[in-house]
Coordinates of C-alpha atoms and ligand atoms in Angstrom, one line a residue:
M1 CA -12.7 170.5 -50.6
P2 CA -13.2 173.2 -47.3
Y3 CA -15.6 175.8 -46.8
H4 CA -13.1 178.6 -46.4
V5 CA -9.5 178.4 -44.9
P6 CA -9.0 181.9 -43.1
V7 CA -6.5 184.5 -44.1
L8 CA -4.4 185.9 -41.4
L9 CA -5.0 184.3 -39.0
K10 CA -3.4 185.1 -35.8
E11 CA -2.2 187.7 -37.1
S12 CA -6.2 189.7 -37.4
I13 CA -7.1 187.4 -33.6
D14 CA -4.1 189.0 -32.2
G15 CA -5.0 192.8 -33.8
L16 CA -7.8 192.3 -31.1
H17 CA -6.3 192.0 -28.0
I18 CA -8.9 189.6 -26.5
K19 CA -10.1 189.5 -22.7
P20 CA -11.8 186.8 -21.6
H21 CA -14.8 188.7 -20.5
G22 CA -15.4 190.1 -23.1
T23 CA -17.7 190.5 -25.9
Y24 CA -16.8 190.3 -29.8
V25 CA -17.8 190.0 -32.9
D26 CA -16.7 187.9 -35.9
L27 CA -19.2 190.5 -39.0
T28 CA -17.8 187.0 -41.5
F29 CA -18.0 184.0 -40.0
G30 CA -18.9 182.2 -43.6
G31 CA -16.9 178.9 -42.4
G32 CA -15.3 179.8 -38.7
G33 CA -11.6 179.7 -39.4
H34 CA -11.7 182.9 -37.1
S35 CA -14.7 182.5 -35.1
L36 CA -12.7 179.3 -33.6
E37 CA -9.5 181.0 -32.5
I38 CA -12.2 183.6 -30.9
L39 CA -13.4 181.5 -28.7
K40 CA -11.1 179.5 -27.8
K41 CA -9.8 182.4 -25.4
L42 CA -13.0 183.4 -24.5
E43 CA -13.4 182.4 -20.4
T44 CA -17.3 183.6 -19.8
G45 CA -16.9 186.2 -23.5
K46 CA -19.6 185.8 -25.4
L47 CA -18.3 185.9 -29.9
F48 CA -21.1 186.9 -32.1
G49 CA -20.8 185.3 -35.2
F50 CA -22.9 187.4 -38.4
D51 CA -23.2 185.8 -42.1
Q52 CA -25.7 187.0 -44.4
D53 CA -25.6 183.9 -46.2
S54 CA -27.8 181.1 -45.4
D55 CA -24.3 178.1 -45.7
A56 CA -22.5 179.6 -43.1
K57 CA -24.9 177.6 -40.5
R58 CA -23.9 174.6 -41.9
N59 CA -20.4 175.8 -39.3
I60 CA -21.9 177.0 -36.1
I61 CA -19.5 175.8 -34.3
D62 CA -21.7 174.1 -30.7
N63 CA -20.3 176.9 -28.6
Q64 CA -22.0 177.7 -25.0
N65 CA -20.2 181.4 -25.9
F66 CA -21.3 181.7 -29.2
I67 CA -24.4 183.7 -30.6
F68 CA -24.6 182.8 -34.9
V69 CA -26.3 185.6 -36.9
N70 CA -28.2 185.0 -39.7
G71 CA -28.0 188.9 -41.3
N72 CA -26.8 191.5 -43.1
F73 CA -23.5 192.7 -41.2
K74 CA -25.1 196.5 -42.7
Y75 CA -27.6 195.5 -39.7
F76 CA -24.9 194.3 -36.8
K77 CA -25.8 197.6 -34.4
N78 CA -29.8 196.7 -34.5
F79 CA -29.1 192.9 -34.2
L80 CA -27.0 193.6 -30.9
K81 CA -29.2 196.2 -29.7
Y82 CA -31.7 193.0 -29.8
H83 CA -29.6 190.5 -27.8
K84 CA -29.6 193.1 -25.3
I85 CA -25.8 194.2 -26.7
E86 CA -24.8 197.9 -26.3
K87 CA -20.6 197.7 -26.6
V88 CA -18.5 195.4 -27.7
D89 CA -14.7 194.5 -26.9
G90 CA -13.7 194.4 -30.6
I91 CA -15.6 193.6 -33.9
L92 CA -13.2 191.5 -37.1
A93 CA -14.6 192.2 -40.7
D94 CA -12.6 189.5 -43.3
L95 CA -14.8 191.4 -45.9
G96 CA -15.3 189.5 -50.2
L97 CA -16.2 186.2 -50.5
S98 CA -15.7 183.3 -49.0
S99 CA -13.8 179.8 -50.6
H100 CA -17.1 178.5 -51.0
H101 CA -18.9 180.2 -53.0
I102 CA -16.0 180.0 -55.9
D103 CA -16.0 176.6 -55.5
E104 CA -20.2 175.6 -55.7
P105 CA -20.9 176.1 -59.5
K106 CA -24.8 176.3 -58.8
R107 CA -24.0 179.6 -57.0
G108 CA -22.2 181.3 -60.2
F109 CA -19.6 183.3 -58.8
S110 CA -16.9 181.4 -61.2
F111 CA -15.9 181.5 -64.9
R112 CA -15.1 178.6 -64.8
F113 CA -18.4 176.7 -63.8
D114 CA -21.3 176.3 -66.6
A115 CA -23.8 178.2 -64.2
K116 CA -27.3 181.0 -63.9
L117 CA -26.0 184.1 -63.4
D118 CA -26.6 183.8 -59.8
M119 CA -23.4 185.6 -57.8
R120 CA -25.8 186.4 -54.4
M121 CA -24.6 185.8 -50.6
N122 CA -27.9 185.8 -49.3
S123 CA -29.9 183.7 -52.2
E124 CA -32.8 185.6 -51.0
A125 CA -31.8 188.9 -51.9
K126 CA -33.3 190.5 -55.2
L127 CA -30.5 191.5 -57.0
T128 CA -28.7 189.0 -59.4
A129 CA -25.6 189.5 -61.9
F130 CA -28.5 188.2 -64.6
D131 CA -30.1 191.9 -63.1
V132 CA -26.9 193.1 -63.9
I133 CA -25.6 192.1 -66.9
N134 CA -29.3 191.6 -68.5
T135 CA -31.1 195.4 -67.1
Y136 CA -28.4 198.1 -66.0
Q137 CA -27.9 200.8 -69.0
D138 CA -24.0 201.3 -69.9
E139 CA -23.2 204.4 -67.5
D140 CA -23.4 201.3 -64.4
L141 CA -22.1 199.4 -66.9
Y142 CA -19.1 201.7 -66.7
R143 CA -19.0 202.7 -64.1
I144 CA -19.4 199.4 -62.1
F145 CA -16.5 197.0 -64.7
K146 CA -14.2 200.8 -63.9
E147 CA -14.5 201.0 -60.4
Y148 CA -14.9 197.7 -59.0
G149 CA -13.5 195.6 -61.2
E150 CA -10.3 197.8 -62.0
L151 CA -10.1 197.2 -65.3
K152 CA -9.4 200.3 -66.8
S153 CA -11.0 200.3 -70.6
V154 CA -14.3 198.7 -70.8
Y155 CA -15.6 200.7 -73.4
T156 CA -15.4 197.2 -75.7
L157 CA -16.2 194.7 -72.4
V158 CA -19.8 197.1 -72.4
N159 CA -20.5 197.5 -76.2
S160 CA -20.1 194.2 -76.4
I161 CA -22.9 193.3 -73.7
L162 CA -24.9 195.3 -74.9
S163 CA -24.9 194.2 -78.6
A164 CA -25.2 190.6 -77.3
R165 CA -28.7 190.8 -75.0
K166 CA -30.4 193.0 -77.7
E167 CA -30.0 190.1 -79.4
R168 CA -30.9 187.7 -76.4
E169 CA -30.5 187.4 -72.7
I170 CA -27.3 186.1 -71.4
E171 CA -28.4 183.5 -69.2
T172 CA -25.3 181.9 -68.0
T173 CA -21.9 182.6 -67.0
F174 CA -20.1 180.8 -70.2
Q175 CA -22.2 182.6 -72.7
L176 CA -21.2 185.8 -70.5
I177 CA -17.2 184.7 -71.7
E178 CA -19.0 183.8 -75.3
V179 CA -19.9 187.8 -75.5
I180 CA -16.5 189.6 -74.0
E181 CA -13.9 187.4 -74.6
N182 CA -12.9 189.8 -77.7
S183 CA -12.8 192.6 -75.1
A184 CA -10.7 190.6 -73.3
P185 CA -6.3 191.5 -74.0
K186 CA -5.3 188.6 -75.0
H187 CA -2.9 185.7 -72.2
K188 CA -4.3 188.1 -69.5
E189 CA -8.0 187.1 -70.5
H190 CA -8.8 184.8 -67.1
R191 CA -7.7 188.4 -64.8
F192 CA -9.0 189.5 -67.3
Y193 CA -12.7 187.8 -66.7
A194 CA -11.7 188.0 -62.6
Q195 CA -11.9 191.8 -63.0
V196 CA -15.3 191.2 -64.7
F197 CA -17.1 188.7 -62.4
Q198 CA -15.4 190.4 -59.9
A199 CA -17.4 194.1 -61.0
I200 CA -20.5 192.2 -60.7
R201 CA -20.6 190.9 -57.8
I202 CA -19.4 193.9 -56.3
E203 CA -22.5 195.4 -57.7
V204 CA -24.5 192.7 -56.9
N205 CA -23.5 192.9 -52.9
Q206 CA -23.4 196.5 -52.9
E207 CA -20.1 195.8 -51.3
I208 CA -18.7 198.7 -51.0
D209 CA -22.2 200.5 -49.9
V210 CA -22.8 198.2 -47.2
L211 CA -19.1 198.1 -45.9
K212 CA -19.8 201.9 -45.4
K213 CA -22.7 201.4 -43.6
M214 CA -20.8 199.3 -41.4
L215 CA -18.1 201.1 -40.8
L216 CA -20.5 203.5 -39.3
Q217 CA -21.6 201.7 -36.1
T218 CA -18.8 200.8 -35.3
K219 CA -17.6 204.2 -33.5
D220 CA -19.8 203.9 -31.6
I221 CA -21.2 200.7 -30.4
L222 CA -16.7 199.7 -29.9
K223 CA -16.1 200.6 -26.5
P224 CA -13.6 203.3 -24.9
G225 CA -10.3 200.6 -25.5
G226 CA -12.0 198.6 -28.1
R227 CA -10.6 196.9 -31.5
L228 CA -11.4 197.1 -35.0
V229 CA -9.7 194.1 -37.2
V230 CA -10.8 194.0 -41.3
I231 CA -9.3 192.4 -43.5
S232 CA -9.8 193.7 -47.2
Y233 CA -9.1 192.4 -50.6
H234 CA -10.1 195.5 -52.9
S235 CA -8.4 198.7 -53.2
L236 CA -11.3 200.1 -53.6
E237 CA -12.2 198.9 -49.9
D238 CA -8.8 199.6 -47.9
R239 CA -9.3 202.8 -48.8
L240 CA -12.3 203.2 -47.3
V241 CA -11.4 201.5 -44.1
K242 CA -8.5 203.1 -43.8
N243 CA -9.7 206.8 -43.8
Y244 CA -12.2 205.7 -41.6
M245 CA -9.6 204.5 -39.2
K246 CA -7.7 208.2 -39.9
S247 CA -10.6 210.7 -39.5
G248 CA -14.1 208.7 -39.6
N249 CA -15.3 209.3 -43.0
F250 CA -14.1 208.2 -46.0
E251 CA -12.1 210.9 -47.7
G252 CA -10.1 210.9 -45.4
K253 CA -10.4 215.2 -44.2
Q254 CA -9.5 215.6 -41.0
E255 CA -13.5 216.6 -38.2
K256 CA -12.7 219.4 -35.3
D257 CA -14.6 220.4 -32.2
N258 CA -16.0 223.1 -31.4
F259 CA -12.9 225.0 -30.4
G260 CA -11.2 224.2 -33.7
N261 CA -9.6 220.8 -32.1
I262 CA -9.2 218.1 -34.2
T263 CA -11.6 214.9 -33.2
R264 CA -10.1 211.5 -33.6
Y265 CA -11.7 208.1 -33.0
F266 CA -9.4 205.4 -33.5
K267 CA -5.7 204.8 -33.1
L268 CA -3.9 202.3 -35.5
I269 CA -2.7 200.1 -34.0
N270 CA -0.9 198.9 -37.2
K271 CA 1.3 201.9 -39.0
K272 CA 1.7 199.9 -42.1
I273 CA -0.6 197.4 -43.8
I274 CA 0.0 193.8 -42.6
I275 CA -0.2 191.8 -45.3
P276 CA -0.1 187.6 -45.5
T277 CA 3.7 185.3 -45.0
D278 CA 5.2 183.8 -48.3
E279 CA 4.6 180.3 -47.0
E280 CA 1.1 181.2 -46.9
N281 CA 0.9 182.4 -49.7
K282 CA 1.8 179.8 -51.1
V283 CA -0.4 176.7 -49.2
N284 CA -3.5 179.4 -49.4
T285 CA -3.4 181.5 -53.4
R286 CA -6.8 183.3 -52.1
A287 CA -4.5 185.2 -49.4
R288 CA -2.6 186.8 -51.9
S289 CA -5.0 190.5 -51.9
A290 CA -5.5 190.6 -48.2
K291 CA -4.2 193.5 -46.8
L292 CA -5.0 193.8 -42.6
R293 CA -5.6 196.8 -40.6
I294 CA -6.3 197.0 -37.2
A295 CA -7.2 200.2 -35.1
E296 CA -8.2 201.3 -31.6
K297 CA -11.1 203.1 -30.4
I298 CA -10.1 206.5 -28.4
R299 CA -9.9 205.8 -24.9
N300 CA -11.4 209.1 -23.0
E301 CA -8.3 210.0 -21.4
E302 CA -6.1 209.9 -25.1
Ligands
SAM1 C1 -14.6 186.6 -46.5 S1 -15.1 185.2 -45.9 C2 -15.3 184.9 -44.5 C3 -14.2 183.5 -44.1 C4 -13.7 183.2 -42.3 N1 -13.6 184.3 -41.8 C5 -13.6 182.3 -42.3 O1 -13.1 182.0 -41.8 O2 -14.1 180.8 -42.1 C6 -17.3 186.2 -45.8 C7 -17.7 185.8 -45.7 O3 -18.5 187.2 -45.5 C8 -19.8 187.0 -45.9 N2 -20.7 188.1 -45.5 C9 -20.1 189.3 -47.0 N3 -20.9 190.7 -47.0 C10 -21.8 190.2 -45.9 C11 -22.1 191.6 -45.3 N4 -22.4 192.1 -45.9 N5 -23.6 190.4 -44.1 C12 -22.8 189.0 -44.2 N6 -22.1 188.5 -43.7 C13 -21.5 188.9 -45.1 C14 -19.6 185.9 -46.5 O4 -21.0 185.5 -47.0 C15 -18.6 185.3 -46.7 O5 -20.1 184.1 -46.0

């Protein structure tokens, strides 16, 4: 089983517009598929590969231009500063889980396997899926299932969890499925479980908060003309990326300077999102929800 099959590989690497002597950052190293392609295009340039999951260390690429950082990308600017890097030529983020997370039963990300409710990408982080399911208040459960799971009706789902956990703690993925199976729409059970698990995992890993923190650092650290390339798999993430690239904030509001001129940080390279081809979707079903956006840091003269 491969650790991960890279998604939109050619499109995203082309989007980085790699200079052989430049400095690049792959914020989501995973199986190293994207990093490997970046390294092929570097001569004296450097690539920093980040991953918060120590399992990704097994994929470290033996190349003198490559530096692996086992950390959360929400701190990437500080990590780079530690390596004496102030500005970079390109940043790639391929958000979310790797296939390894889903295929490794003990990580607890998949409803196909029975495992402890875990779902942490960083196995040293404090918050687990067990905590979310067994300790969160009803209004927080409503919020995460609606926002992160994109589920319309969550009332029965949340009530089933609340009443089951009064009897005993919900400890495993299969126990959770047993508790929620009555709330699943008939013949659409798998999609429903996938949405429930997605919501829990986004909460456990604070994926929306870390994405915002990471994006906000990109406009400071990219050189003029530097590229920001993001692949997202969820409409909430994609909206944040789109608004940020368009206006430098997450609401998509136009910012103005003291003279009333619109402040622009990025130029959009692709006006329409790039999605995988039918061929890619056929060979890699996990590519299906991928959306790629590419932006360039505005040059001073623009
Ligand atoms: C979709 S996979 C990337 C796969 C990679 N592009 C490849 O070709 O193999 C996302 C990876 O990013 C890591 N990741 C997700 N959020 C992160 C974060 N906030 N900080 C650091 N790594 C993160 C995950 O652990 C996972 O390995």
